[in-house]
Amino acid sequence: MKSVMEIVEKFIKYHELTKDEYCELLENSTNQSVSDRLSEEAVKIRKKHYGNKVYTRGLIEFTNYCKNNCYYCGIRRGNHHATRYRLTKDEILDCCQNGYLLGFRTFVLQGGEDPWFTDDRLVEIIRSVRENYPDCAITLSAGEKPYNSYKKFREAGADRYLLRHETADEAHYRSLHPEEMSLTTRKQCLYDLKSLGYQVGAGFMVGSPGQTLDNLAEDLIFLKDLNPQMVGIGPFIPHHDTKFAEEKAGSVELTLFLLSVIRILLPKVLLPATTALGTLDPRGREKGLLAGANVVMPNLSPVKNRKQYDLYDNKICTGEEAAECRGCLMGRVESVGYHLVDERGDAIDWPIE
Ligand code: SAM
Ligand code: FES
């Protein structure tokens, strides 16, 4: 049997392991020599591909209506305490204008699965952003849609799509979502998005209720197979109005460990240091960058709606104006030796020939 250090070196050399080896690696996430070796290698890889650059994405949370009922999420339809809002097309364009002047060249339109935003309405919004900001990337994060809807959005000018798979394990998926949702559909959406030429982002929460190391190993195997351009991971954080209110939050250390692992697994991946990480640890995003992340996603949503996009408790950046958020992050990024850039920050080697 291989020692854990032999497994680490094998991973660094081949960027892939067997499921048993991933489990062994993850069992050693609190072993300092293991995490040091992985983060050292992760930083080396990120510097080779991206130097000191950190890309920034302006997050526009355009609706908190959602037809789904994911058990962990504060804006799920069953939460009748949530105060709902939708941004108008003009409000979305105002966010983009504000962001553009601050140096953002990627806008992420994220929201619950809100049927009011029909394909036609979303297409109109995407077209307007595309026309007004031809040099910017448009990222959507609006949940599961039929292939033809994704196709229309792509044709209207969307470049990227974020859809976390949440967990690659069937039984674990069932325990986090109601019967009407399915892991098969979620995975199919990701493959559809890839086939339509989107830069695709998958990902999962670290420490979601019931998650085992075996589940995380499955996540890594799925990510290697999907080979997405982006991976979003952040700790699970309980929300007081969900059935997981009393569950423990995910671990910052394990999230950092996994950021390093994912950097090695998919060397060129665009990997954000997430708001959830910054919520659990005041220096969480800085630590994320030091573990191998190369993207930050400051909030561009109107301040009046920020608190309403309430996915989990104590979410940070809900009171600050966009400029303050960007300035704050710029300082944080510089404090760990990196540099925030005003670029689209497309995936390396994109588009694939
Ligand atoms: N509706 C879109 C979707 O499903 O992809 C985008 C919005 S959804 C709220 C964005 C992400 O928030 C989810 O993929 C999930 O991983 C994360 N999230 C939801 N509740 C969370 C919680 N309690 N703690 C941490 N992350 C959470
Ligand atoms: Fe939003 Fe610091 S990033 S206030």
Short mmCIF file of C-alpha atoms and ligand atoms in Angstrom, two decimals:
data_model
loop_
_atom_site.label_atom_id
_atom_site.label_comp_id
_atom_site.label_asym_id
_atom_site.label_seq_id
_atom_site.Cartn_x
_atom_site.Cartn_y
_atom_site.Cartn_z
CA MET A 1 0.00 0.00 0.00
CA LYS A 2 1.22 3.50 -0.86
CA SER A 3 1.95 6.01 1.88
CA VAL A 4 -0.06 9.24 1.76
CA MET A 5 3.04 11.18 0.63
CA GLU A 6 3.43 8.75 -2.28
CA ILE A 7 -0.20 9.40 -3.19
CA VAL A 8 0.42 13.16 -3.04
CA GLU A 9 3.41 12.87 -5.38
CA LYS A 10 1.48 10.64 -7.75
CA PHE A 11 -1.32 13.22 -7.84
CA ILE A 12 1.10 16.05 -8.54
CA LYS A 13 2.65 14.07 -11.37
CA TYR A 14 -0.49 12.71 -13.06
CA HIS A 15 -3.24 15.17 -11.93
CA GLU A 16 -5.53 12.23 -11.24
CA LEU A 17 -5.98 9.44 -8.68
CA THR A 18 -8.18 6.40 -8.13
CA LYS A 19 -11.21 6.77 -5.88
CA ASP A 20 -9.48 4.97 -3.00
CA GLU A 21 -6.50 7.24 -3.34
CA TYR A 22 -8.69 10.38 -3.30
CA CYS A 23 -10.30 9.06 -0.11
CA GLU A 24 -6.90 8.47 1.45
CA LEU A 25 -5.79 11.96 0.42
CA LEU A 26 -8.94 13.55 1.87
CA GLU A 27 -8.56 11.60 5.13
CA ASN A 28 -5.26 13.44 5.50
CA SER A 29 -6.64 16.94 4.93
CA THR A 30 -5.54 17.99 8.43
CA ASN A 31 -2.03 16.55 7.98
CA GLN A 32 0.12 19.68 7.70
CA SER A 33 2.82 18.15 5.48
CA VAL A 34 0.17 16.97 3.04
CA SER A 35 -1.70 20.29 2.84
CA ASP A 36 1.55 22.27 2.65
CA ARG A 37 2.83 20.18 -0.23
CA LEU A 38 -0.48 20.45 -2.10
CA SER A 39 -0.85 24.22 -1.65
CA GLU A 40 2.78 24.77 -2.64
CA GLU A 41 2.19 22.86 -5.87
CA ALA A 42 -1.20 24.52 -6.45
CA VAL A 43 0.37 27.98 -6.22
CA LYS A 44 3.19 26.93 -8.53
CA ILE A 45 0.65 25.78 -11.13
CA ARG A 46 -1.54 28.90 -10.85
CA LYS A 47 1.55 31.11 -11.23
CA LYS A 48 2.70 29.16 -14.27
CA HIS A 49 -0.63 29.73 -16.03
CA TYR A 50 -1.84 33.03 -14.58
CA GLY A 51 1.17 34.73 -12.98
CA ASN A 52 0.00 37.11 -10.27
CA LYS A 53 -3.31 37.92 -11.95
CA VAL A 54 -6.63 37.60 -10.17
CA TYR A 55 -9.71 37.95 -12.34
CA THR A 56 -12.77 39.71 -11.08
CA ARG A 57 -16.42 38.99 -11.90
CA GLY A 58 -19.22 41.42 -11.14
CA LEU A 59 -22.05 39.46 -9.57
CA ILE A 60 -25.56 40.71 -10.34
CA GLU A 61 -28.15 38.82 -8.31
CA PHE A 62 -31.12 39.56 -10.54
CA THR A 63 -33.92 37.63 -8.83
CA ASN A 64 -34.44 35.74 -5.59
CA TYR A 65 -37.67 34.08 -6.72
CA CYS A 66 -37.09 30.36 -7.14
CA LYS A 67 -39.36 27.52 -8.18
CA ASN A 68 -37.04 24.96 -6.62
CA ASN A 69 -36.87 23.85 -3.05
CA CYS A 70 -33.28 22.79 -2.42
CA TYR A 71 -33.29 22.01 1.30
CA TYR A 72 -30.12 24.01 2.09
CA CYS A 73 -30.99 27.27 0.36
CA GLY A 74 -32.48 30.38 1.97
CA ILE A 75 -34.28 31.50 -1.21
CA ARG A 76 -35.97 28.15 -1.94
CA ARG A 77 -39.68 28.47 -2.76
CA GLY A 78 -40.79 26.96 0.55
CA ASN A 79 -39.24 29.77 2.57
CA HIS A 80 -42.21 32.06 3.05
CA HIS A 81 -40.17 34.44 5.19
CA ALA A 82 -38.01 35.47 2.23
CA THR A 83 -38.82 38.92 0.84
CA ARG A 84 -38.79 38.46 -2.92
CA TYR A 85 -37.48 40.86 -5.57
CA ARG A 86 -36.67 40.98 -9.27
CA LEU A 87 -34.43 43.49 -11.00
CA THR A 88 -35.77 45.17 -14.12
CA LYS A 89 -33.76 45.14 -17.33
CA ASP A 90 -32.84 48.78 -16.69
CA GLU A 91 -31.65 48.00 -13.17
CA ILE A 92 -29.49 45.18 -14.53
CA LEU A 93 -28.03 47.51 -17.15
CA ASP A 94 -27.35 50.12 -14.43
CA CYS A 95 -25.41 47.49 -12.47
CA CYS A 96 -23.38 46.72 -15.61
CA GLN A 97 -22.65 50.39 -16.22
CA ASN A 98 -21.55 50.90 -12.65
CA GLY A 99 -19.39 47.78 -12.93
CA TYR A 100 -17.90 48.72 -16.27
CA LEU A 101 -16.71 52.07 -14.90
CA LEU A 102 -15.10 50.24 -11.99
CA GLY A 103 -13.16 47.96 -14.36
CA PHE A 104 -15.31 44.82 -14.50
CA ARG A 105 -15.19 42.99 -17.84
CA THR A 106 -17.30 40.01 -16.80
CA PHE A 107 -20.88 40.24 -15.57
CA VAL A 108 -22.43 37.26 -13.84
CA LEU A 109 -26.23 37.25 -13.94
CA GLN A 110 -27.22 34.95 -11.12
CA GLY A 111 -30.65 34.16 -9.77
CA GLY A 112 -33.10 31.61 -8.49
CA GLU A 113 -35.01 29.58 -11.07
CA ASP A 114 -37.62 32.24 -11.69
CA PRO A 115 -40.26 31.43 -14.34
CA TRP A 116 -41.09 35.15 -14.73
CA PHE A 117 -37.78 35.39 -16.59
CA THR A 118 -38.98 33.48 -19.63
CA ASP A 119 -36.52 32.63 -22.39
CA ASP A 120 -37.68 35.70 -24.33
CA ARG A 121 -37.13 38.03 -21.38
CA LEU A 122 -33.70 36.59 -20.63
CA VAL A 123 -32.71 36.76 -24.29
CA GLU A 124 -33.70 40.41 -24.39
CA ILE A 125 -31.57 41.15 -21.33
CA ILE A 126 -28.57 39.19 -22.66
CA ARG A 127 -28.83 40.99 -26.03
CA SER A 128 -28.92 44.40 -24.36
CA VAL A 129 -25.87 43.65 -22.21
CA ARG A 130 -24.08 42.25 -25.25
CA GLU A 131 -24.88 45.34 -27.36
CA ASN A 132 -23.88 47.80 -24.66
CA TYR A 133 -20.74 45.96 -23.55
CA PRO A 134 -19.29 44.15 -26.57
CA ASP A 135 -15.92 43.75 -24.84
CA CYS A 136 -17.34 42.05 -21.74
CA ALA A 137 -18.06 38.42 -20.98
CA ILE A 138 -21.60 37.48 -19.96
CA THR A 139 -21.92 34.63 -17.49
CA LEU A 140 -25.31 33.19 -16.62
CA SER A 141 -26.18 31.29 -13.48
CA ALA A 142 -29.90 30.72 -13.70
CA GLY A 143 -30.24 27.01 -13.04
CA GLU A 144 -31.49 24.06 -15.06
CA LYS A 145 -33.05 24.78 -18.47
CA PRO A 146 -33.86 22.75 -21.57
CA TYR A 147 -31.14 22.48 -24.22
CA ASN A 148 -33.01 24.85 -26.52
CA SER A 149 -33.14 27.61 -23.91
CA TYR A 150 -29.40 27.34 -23.31
CA LYS A 151 -28.98 27.50 -27.09
CA LYS A 152 -31.04 30.71 -27.36
CA PHE A 153 -29.04 32.35 -24.54
CA ARG A 154 -25.79 31.36 -26.20
CA GLU A 155 -26.96 32.81 -29.53
CA ALA A 156 -28.02 36.01 -27.77
CA GLY A 157 -24.45 36.48 -26.52
CA ALA A 158 -23.92 34.54 -23.28
CA ASP A 159 -20.38 33.17 -23.02
CA ARG A 160 -20.31 31.22 -19.79
CA TYR A 161 -22.64 29.34 -17.46
CA LEU A 162 -22.27 28.46 -13.80
CA LEU A 163 -24.24 25.47 -12.55
CA ARG A 164 -22.82 23.70 -9.55
CA HIS A 165 -23.54 19.99 -9.65
CA GLU A 166 -23.82 20.22 -5.81
CA THR A 167 -22.82 16.56 -5.26
CA ALA A 168 -21.97 13.79 -7.71
CA ASP A 169 -23.41 11.10 -5.45
CA GLU A 170 -26.98 10.03 -6.14
CA ALA A 171 -27.98 9.24 -2.53
CA HIS A 172 -26.39 12.42 -1.22
CA TYR A 173 -28.10 14.45 -3.95
CA ARG A 174 -31.45 12.94 -2.83
CA SER A 175 -30.86 13.99 0.75
CA LEU A 176 -30.24 17.62 -0.27
CA HIS A 177 -33.04 18.02 -2.81
CA PRO A 178 -36.74 17.18 -3.11
CA GLU A 179 -37.96 14.32 -5.27
CA GLU A 180 -38.72 16.48 -8.32
CA MET A 181 -35.04 17.34 -8.80
CA SER A 182 -32.51 14.87 -10.17
CA LEU A 183 -28.75 14.55 -10.39
CA THR A 184 -29.09 13.03 -13.86
CA THR A 185 -30.81 16.18 -15.13
CA ARG A 186 -28.25 18.40 -13.45
CA LYS A 187 -25.34 16.53 -15.03
CA GLN A 188 -27.10 16.49 -18.41
CA CYS A 189 -27.46 20.28 -18.24
CA LEU A 190 -23.71 20.60 -17.72
CA TYR A 191 -22.95 18.37 -20.71
CA ASP A 192 -25.52 20.31 -22.81
CA LEU A 193 -23.88 23.60 -21.88
CA LYS A 194 -20.48 22.24 -22.85
CA SER A 195 -21.73 21.02 -26.19
CA LEU A 196 -23.14 24.48 -26.91
CA GLY A 197 -19.70 26.02 -26.51
CA TYR A 198 -20.20 27.72 -23.16
CA GLN A 199 -17.31 28.02 -20.74
CA VAL A 200 -18.87 25.93 -18.00
CA GLY A 201 -18.58 26.04 -14.23
CA ALA A 202 -19.55 23.12 -11.98
CA GLY A 203 -18.93 22.80 -8.24
CA PHE A 204 -20.26 21.90 -4.84
CA MET A 205 -20.58 22.98 -1.23
CA VAL A 206 -17.99 21.67 1.19
CA GLY A 207 -19.48 20.12 4.32
CA SER A 208 -23.09 20.03 3.11
CA PRO A 209 -25.22 17.93 5.48
CA GLY A 210 -24.46 14.23 5.19
CA GLN A 211 -21.43 14.71 2.92
CA THR A 212 -18.78 12.00 3.31
CA LEU A 213 -15.19 11.86 2.07
CA ASP A 214 -16.39 9.20 -0.34
CA ASN A 215 -18.88 11.75 -1.77
CA LEU A 216 -16.07 14.28 -2.20
CA ALA A 217 -13.98 11.67 -4.01
CA GLU A 218 -16.94 11.20 -6.38
CA ASP A 219 -17.04 14.98 -6.90
CA LEU A 220 -13.38 14.98 -7.93
CA ILE A 221 -13.90 12.08 -10.32
CA PHE A 222 -16.90 13.84 -11.86
CA LEU A 223 -14.98 17.11 -12.24
CA LYS A 224 -12.10 15.35 -13.96
CA ASP A 225 -14.54 13.72 -16.37
CA LEU A 226 -16.53 16.89 -17.10
CA ASN A 227 -13.35 18.98 -17.36
CA PRO A 228 -15.12 22.32 -16.79
CA GLN A 229 -13.43 25.69 -17.35
CA MET A 230 -14.55 26.91 -13.91
CA VAL A 231 -15.18 25.26 -10.55
CA GLY A 232 -17.06 26.99 -7.74
CA ILE A 233 -16.67 25.53 -4.27
CA GLY A 234 -17.47 27.12 -0.93
CA PRO A 235 -18.36 25.91 2.54
CA PHE A 236 -21.98 25.05 3.30
CA ILE A 237 -23.41 27.61 5.73
CA PRO A 238 -26.73 26.93 7.46
CA HIS A 239 -29.69 29.26 6.90
CA HIS A 240 -32.05 29.72 9.85
CA ASP A 241 -35.22 29.15 7.76
CA THR A 242 -34.23 25.78 6.31
CA LYS A 243 -34.42 22.27 7.67
CA PHE A 244 -30.62 22.34 7.93
CA ALA A 245 -30.70 25.33 10.32
CA GLU A 246 -29.06 23.35 13.12
CA GLU A 247 -26.42 21.66 10.96
CA LYS A 248 -22.75 22.53 11.29
CA ALA A 249 -21.16 24.80 8.69
CA GLY A 250 -18.52 23.33 6.40
CA SER A 251 -14.86 23.58 7.31
CA VAL A 252 -12.71 26.44 6.03
CA GLU A 253 -9.60 24.22 6.22
CA LEU A 254 -11.18 21.45 4.14
CA THR A 255 -12.38 24.03 1.58
CA LEU A 256 -8.84 25.40 1.27
CA PHE A 257 -7.45 21.88 0.97
CA LEU A 258 -9.94 21.14 -1.81
CA LEU A 259 -9.08 24.37 -3.64
CA SER A 260 -5.47 23.15 -3.84
CA VAL A 261 -6.60 19.68 -4.91
CA ILE A 262 -8.82 21.12 -7.66
CA ARG A 263 -6.02 23.40 -8.92
CA ILE A 264 -3.84 20.30 -9.35
CA LEU A 265 -6.70 18.20 -10.77
CA LEU A 266 -7.55 20.82 -13.44
CA PRO A 267 -4.44 23.01 -13.69
CA LYS A 268 -5.88 25.77 -15.89
CA VAL A 269 -9.26 26.02 -14.18
CA LEU A 270 -10.79 29.36 -13.17
CA LEU A 271 -11.31 28.95 -9.46
CA PRO A 272 -13.01 31.58 -7.27
CA ALA A 273 -12.26 32.33 -3.65
CA THR A 274 -15.95 32.55 -2.76
CA THR A 275 -18.07 34.85 -0.65
CA ALA A 276 -19.07 31.87 1.53
CA LEU A 277 -15.40 31.33 2.35
CA GLY A 278 -15.11 35.03 3.27
CA THR A 279 -18.25 34.72 5.40
CA LEU A 280 -16.85 31.94 7.61
CA ASP A 281 -13.39 33.44 7.95
CA PRO A 282 -12.58 37.16 7.72
CA ARG A 283 -9.48 36.29 5.69
CA GLY A 284 -11.10 33.34 3.92
CA ARG A 285 -10.80 34.79 0.42
CA GLU A 286 -7.15 35.71 0.90
CA LYS A 287 -6.48 32.19 2.16
CA GLY A 288 -8.37 30.84 -0.86
CA LEU A 289 -6.03 32.73 -3.20
CA LEU A 290 -3.04 31.34 -1.33
CA ALA A 291 -4.45 27.83 -1.76
CA GLY A 292 -4.69 28.13 -5.57
CA ALA A 293 -7.80 30.21 -6.37
CA ASN A 294 -7.49 32.91 -9.07
CA VAL A 295 -10.91 34.60 -9.26
CA VAL A 296 -12.96 36.83 -6.95
CA MET A 297 -16.60 37.79 -7.42
CA PRO A 298 -17.50 41.11 -5.82
CA ASN A 299 -21.15 42.02 -5.60
CA LEU A 300 -22.61 44.47 -8.16
CA SER A 301 -26.26 44.05 -7.14
CA PRO A 302 -28.16 47.15 -5.96
CA VAL A 303 -27.51 47.62 -2.24
CA LYS A 304 -31.29 47.82 -1.59
CA ASN A 305 -31.64 44.16 -2.63
CA ARG A 306 -28.41 42.67 -1.32
CA LYS A 307 -29.77 41.37 1.99
CA GLN A 308 -32.68 39.75 0.17
CA TYR A 309 -30.41 37.44 -1.79
CA ASP A 310 -30.12 35.53 1.43
CA LEU A 311 -28.76 32.07 0.59
CA TYR A 312 -27.21 31.47 4.03
CA ASP A 313 -26.85 33.29 7.36
CA ASN A 314 -24.43 36.21 7.91
CA LYS A 315 -23.54 36.60 4.22
CA ILE A 316 -20.90 39.33 3.84
CA CYS A 317 -20.86 42.31 1.45
CA THR A 318 -24.58 43.03 1.80
CA GLY A 319 -24.20 46.66 2.92
CA GLU A 320 -21.40 47.91 0.69
CA GLU A 321 -21.66 49.77 -2.58
CA ALA A 322 -20.06 48.06 -5.60
CA ALA A 323 -17.10 50.43 -5.55
CA GLU A 324 -16.44 49.71 -1.88
CA CYS A 325 -16.60 45.99 -2.50
CA ARG A 326 -14.20 46.18 -5.38
CA GLY A 327 -11.84 48.44 -3.44
CA CYS A 328 -11.97 46.15 -0.43
CA LEU A 329 -11.19 43.11 -2.55
CA MET A 330 -8.42 44.90 -4.37
CA GLY A 331 -6.72 45.52 -1.02
CA ARG A 332 -7.24 41.92 0.04
CA VAL A 333 -5.82 40.57 -3.22
CA GLU A 334 -2.76 42.84 -3.03
CA SER A 335 -2.20 41.88 0.63
CA VAL A 336 -1.35 38.34 -0.44
CA GLY A 337 0.86 39.35 -3.35
CA TYR A 338 -1.59 39.12 -6.23
CA HIS A 339 -3.02 41.72 -8.55
CA LEU A 340 -6.65 42.36 -9.54
CA VAL A 341 -6.93 42.88 -13.30
CA ASP A 342 -9.52 44.57 -15.54
CA GLU A 343 -9.77 41.76 -18.08
CA ARG A 344 -12.44 39.36 -19.26
CA GLY A 345 -10.37 36.49 -17.93
CA ASP A 346 -11.50 33.79 -20.32
CA ALA A 347 -10.43 30.21 -19.88
CA ILE A 348 -6.92 29.57 -21.22
CA ASP A 349 -6.96 27.88 -24.66
CA TRP A 350 -10.47 29.23 -25.28
CA PRO A 351 -12.11 28.75 -27.73
CA ILE A 352 -11.12 25.15 -28.21
CA GLU A 353 -10.21 24.55 -31.88
N1 SAM B 1 -30.32 28.93 -9.26
C1 SAM B 1 -28.98 28.84 -9.72
C2 SAM B 1 -28.43 27.44 -9.53
O1 SAM B 1 -29.12 26.62 -8.96
O2 SAM B 1 -27.33 27.17 -9.99
C3 SAM B 1 -28.04 29.86 -9.10
C4 SAM B 1 -28.35 30.33 -7.72
S1 SAM B 1 -27.96 29.18 -6.43
C5 SAM B 1 -28.65 30.01 -5.02
C6 SAM B 1 -26.21 29.42 -6.27
C7 SAM B 1 -25.45 28.47 -5.34
O3 SAM B 1 -25.60 28.86 -3.99
C8 SAM B 1 -25.85 27.04 -5.34
O4 SAM B 1 -25.28 26.35 -6.40
C9 SAM B 1 -25.37 26.53 -3.96
O5 SAM B 1 -24.20 25.73 -4.07
C10 SAM B 1 -25.09 27.82 -3.19
N2 SAM B 1 -25.80 27.79 -1.89
C11 SAM B 1 -27.13 27.72 -1.69
N3 SAM B 1 -27.39 27.62 -0.37
C12 SAM B 1 -26.20 27.63 0.27
C13 SAM B 1 -25.83 27.50 1.64
N4 SAM B 1 -26.73 27.35 2.61
N5 SAM B 1 -24.50 27.55 1.94
C14 SAM B 1 -23.58 27.70 0.97
N6 SAM B 1 -23.88 27.79 -0.34
C15 SAM B 1 -25.18 27.76 -0.69
FE1 FES B 2 -17.44 43.24 -0.45
FE2 FES B 2 -15.14 43.37 0.98
S1 FES B 2 -15.56 42.34 -0.85
S2 FES B 2 -16.98 44.51 1.22
#
